[in-house]
């Protein structure tokens, strides 16, 4: 299951493409934080080897869905790549290249969604969401879900 301790700068109101994977989300042997600045996906595992996860997100406000208990987190079952190869820079500007799998891959993809304006609710069908969330999301859902399901990889700076 999801044991994330990852974050994206945008969640703190910082308009920057920065992801931090720490604790169980860190791929480092000592679980030290991995900071990825301007991350790009270079390659992905096959669509046939995607992994199902139950994800939760602190950004999604479920108070509208459950007024009696605002601490309830909305959980969504979704698919994530089993392995992603990532290129980025570290905090000193040096290139970083990492192959992520398991929880680090899942956490990275979750945070990359955030910096690309995608939330876990965009991975679900409207019928899978609480009624209040579905009603709010409905006008935008088809376009946002299309973006959530894209499996782009970085092609370089060529046209």
Short mmCIF file of C-alpha atoms in Angstrom, two decimals:
data_model
loop_
_atom_site.label_atom_id
_atom_site.label_comp_id
_atom_site.label_asym_id
_atom_site.label_seq_id
_atom_site.Cartn_x
_atom_site.Cartn_y
_atom_site.Cartn_z
CA UNK A 1 0.00 0.00 0.00
CA UNK A 2 0.82 3.64 -0.16
CA UNK A 3 3.40 4.78 2.42
CA UNK A 4 4.34 8.10 0.87
CA UNK A 5 6.46 10.80 2.33
CA UNK A 6 6.83 12.84 -0.83
CA UNK A 7 5.90 16.34 -1.83
CA UNK A 8 5.93 18.82 -4.69
CA UNK A 9 6.87 22.49 -4.36
CA UNK A 10 3.51 23.56 -5.81
CA UNK A 11 1.81 22.18 -2.69
CA UNK A 12 3.53 24.94 -0.72
CA UNK A 13 2.57 27.66 -3.17
CA UNK A 14 5.99 27.63 -4.85
CA UNK A 15 5.69 27.76 -8.63
CA UNK A 16 8.60 25.44 -9.38
CA UNK A 17 8.99 21.96 -10.81
CA UNK A 18 10.53 20.36 -7.70
CA UNK A 19 9.73 16.94 -6.22
CA UNK A 20 11.14 15.59 -2.95
CA UNK A 21 11.04 11.85 -2.23
CA UNK A 22 11.91 10.98 1.37
CA UNK A 23 11.46 8.18 3.86
CA UNK A 24 9.71 5.17 2.28
CA UNK A 25 9.36 7.14 -0.97
CA UNK A 26 13.11 7.68 -1.33
CA UNK A 27 15.01 5.29 -3.59
CA UNK A 28 18.20 5.97 -1.62
CA UNK A 29 19.42 3.01 0.49
CA UNK A 30 19.46 5.15 3.65
CA UNK A 31 16.05 6.71 2.81
CA UNK A 32 17.69 10.14 2.63
CA UNK A 33 15.68 12.68 0.62
CA UNK A 34 16.00 12.73 -3.15
CA UNK A 35 15.35 16.20 -4.57
CA UNK A 36 14.45 16.30 -8.26
CA UNK A 37 14.38 19.70 -9.96
CA UNK A 38 12.75 19.99 -13.40
CA UNK A 39 12.14 16.24 -13.62
CA UNK A 40 11.38 14.47 -16.88
CA UNK A 41 10.48 10.86 -17.57
CA UNK A 42 12.97 9.32 -20.01
CA UNK A 43 11.34 5.89 -20.17
CA UNK A 44 8.49 3.90 -18.65
CA UNK A 45 7.72 0.24 -18.16
CA UNK A 46 5.20 -1.37 -20.48
CA UNK A 47 1.55 -0.49 -20.07
CA UNK A 48 1.01 -4.22 -19.44
CA UNK A 49 3.13 -4.11 -16.28
CA UNK A 50 1.39 -1.20 -14.59
CA UNK A 51 0.74 -1.60 -10.86
CA UNK A 52 -2.56 -0.92 -9.09
CA UNK A 53 -2.36 1.33 -6.03
CA UNK A 54 -4.88 2.81 -3.63
CA UNK A 55 -3.81 6.44 -3.33
CA UNK A 56 -4.85 9.23 -1.01
CA UNK A 57 -4.06 12.91 -1.35
CA UNK A 58 -3.96 15.65 1.25
CA UNK A 59 -4.65 18.25 -1.47
CA UNK A 60 -8.12 16.91 -2.27
CA UNK A 61 -10.63 18.59 0.03
CA UNK A 62 -13.17 15.96 0.97
CA UNK A 63 -15.01 18.16 3.44
CA UNK A 64 -17.63 18.72 0.72
CA UNK A 65 -18.01 14.97 0.37
CA UNK A 66 -18.17 14.21 4.08
CA UNK A 67 -19.08 17.23 6.22
CA UNK A 68 -19.35 15.16 9.38
CA UNK A 69 -15.69 14.09 9.29
CA UNK A 70 -13.39 16.52 7.46
CA UNK A 71 -10.32 14.39 8.24
CA UNK A 72 -11.54 11.59 5.96
CA UNK A 73 -9.18 11.14 3.04
CA UNK A 74 -10.55 10.31 -0.38
CA UNK A 75 -8.96 7.10 -1.66
CA UNK A 76 -8.74 6.29 -5.37
CA UNK A 77 -7.66 3.02 -6.99
CA UNK A 78 -5.44 3.78 -9.97
CA UNK A 79 -2.66 2.38 -12.13
CA UNK A 80 0.94 3.62 -12.10
CA UNK A 81 4.01 2.61 -14.09
CA UNK A 82 5.98 -0.18 -12.46
CA UNK A 83 9.29 1.51 -13.38
CA UNK A 84 10.17 5.02 -14.57
CA UNK A 85 13.57 6.35 -15.56
CA UNK A 86 13.85 9.98 -14.50
CA UNK A 87 16.24 12.79 -15.45
CA UNK A 88 16.42 15.95 -13.35
CA UNK A 89 18.88 18.23 -11.55
CA UNK A 90 19.82 18.12 -7.89
CA UNK A 91 19.91 21.18 -5.61
CA UNK A 92 23.37 22.12 -6.91
CA UNK A 93 22.26 21.92 -10.56
CA UNK A 94 24.07 18.64 -11.28
CA UNK A 95 22.27 16.15 -13.52
CA UNK A 96 20.51 13.27 -11.78
CA UNK A 97 19.33 10.14 -13.53
CA UNK A 98 17.43 7.49 -11.56
CA UNK A 99 15.40 4.39 -12.28
CA UNK A 100 12.52 4.31 -9.81
CA UNK A 101 10.34 1.32 -9.02
CA UNK A 102 7.79 0.35 -6.39
CA UNK A 103 6.85 3.06 -3.87
CA UNK A 104 9.45 5.58 -5.15
CA UNK A 105 8.02 5.29 -8.70
CA UNK A 106 4.44 5.62 -7.44
CA UNK A 107 5.27 8.60 -5.22
CA UNK A 108 7.23 10.31 -8.01
CA UNK A 109 4.34 9.89 -10.47
CA UNK A 110 1.84 11.18 -7.88
CA UNK A 111 3.93 14.31 -7.27
CA UNK A 112 4.63 14.77 -11.00
CA UNK A 113 0.87 14.78 -11.48
CA UNK A 114 0.66 17.66 -8.98
CA UNK A 115 3.22 19.79 -10.81
CA UNK A 116 1.36 19.04 -14.05
CA UNK A 117 -1.99 20.14 -12.55
CA UNK A 118 -3.41 16.62 -12.19
CA UNK A 119 -5.03 15.17 -9.04
CA UNK A 120 -5.88 11.58 -8.13
CA UNK A 121 -9.56 12.31 -8.81
CA UNK A 122 -8.60 12.77 -12.47
CA UNK A 123 -7.60 9.08 -12.59
CA UNK A 124 -11.08 7.97 -11.44
CA UNK A 125 -14.42 7.80 -13.17
CA UNK A 126 -17.01 10.35 -12.03
CA UNK A 127 -19.09 7.44 -10.71
CA UNK A 128 -16.19 6.49 -8.39
CA UNK A 129 -16.13 9.90 -6.69
CA UNK A 130 -18.32 11.15 -3.83
CA UNK A 131 -21.34 12.95 -5.30
CA UNK A 132 -20.25 16.43 -4.16
CA UNK A 133 -16.76 15.99 -5.64
CA UNK A 134 -18.16 14.52 -8.88
CA UNK A 135 -20.57 17.44 -9.28
CA UNK A 136 -17.75 19.96 -8.87
CA UNK A 137 -15.37 18.01 -11.14
CA UNK A 138 -17.87 17.08 -13.91
CA UNK A 139 -17.39 20.08 -16.26
CA UNK A 140 -13.61 19.55 -16.39
CA UNK A 141 -13.32 15.80 -15.89
CA UNK A 142 -13.02 14.49 -19.46
CA UNK A 143 -10.16 16.84 -20.36
CA UNK A 144 -8.39 16.37 -17.04
CA UNK A 145 -8.74 12.58 -17.21
CA UNK A 146 -7.28 12.57 -20.73
CA UNK A 147 -4.22 14.40 -19.36
CA UNK A 148 -4.01 12.03 -16.37
CA UNK A 149 -3.93 9.00 -18.67
CA UNK A 150 -1.18 10.34 -20.97
CA UNK A 151 2.04 8.37 -20.69
CA UNK A 152 4.46 10.90 -22.18
CA UNK A 153 8.21 10.60 -22.14
CA UNK A 154 10.73 13.41 -22.62
CA UNK A 155 11.81 13.74 -26.24
CA UNK A 156 14.48 16.42 -25.79
CA UNK A 157 14.43 19.97 -27.06
CA UNK A 158 13.76 19.08 -30.67
CA UNK A 159 10.63 20.14 -32.55
#
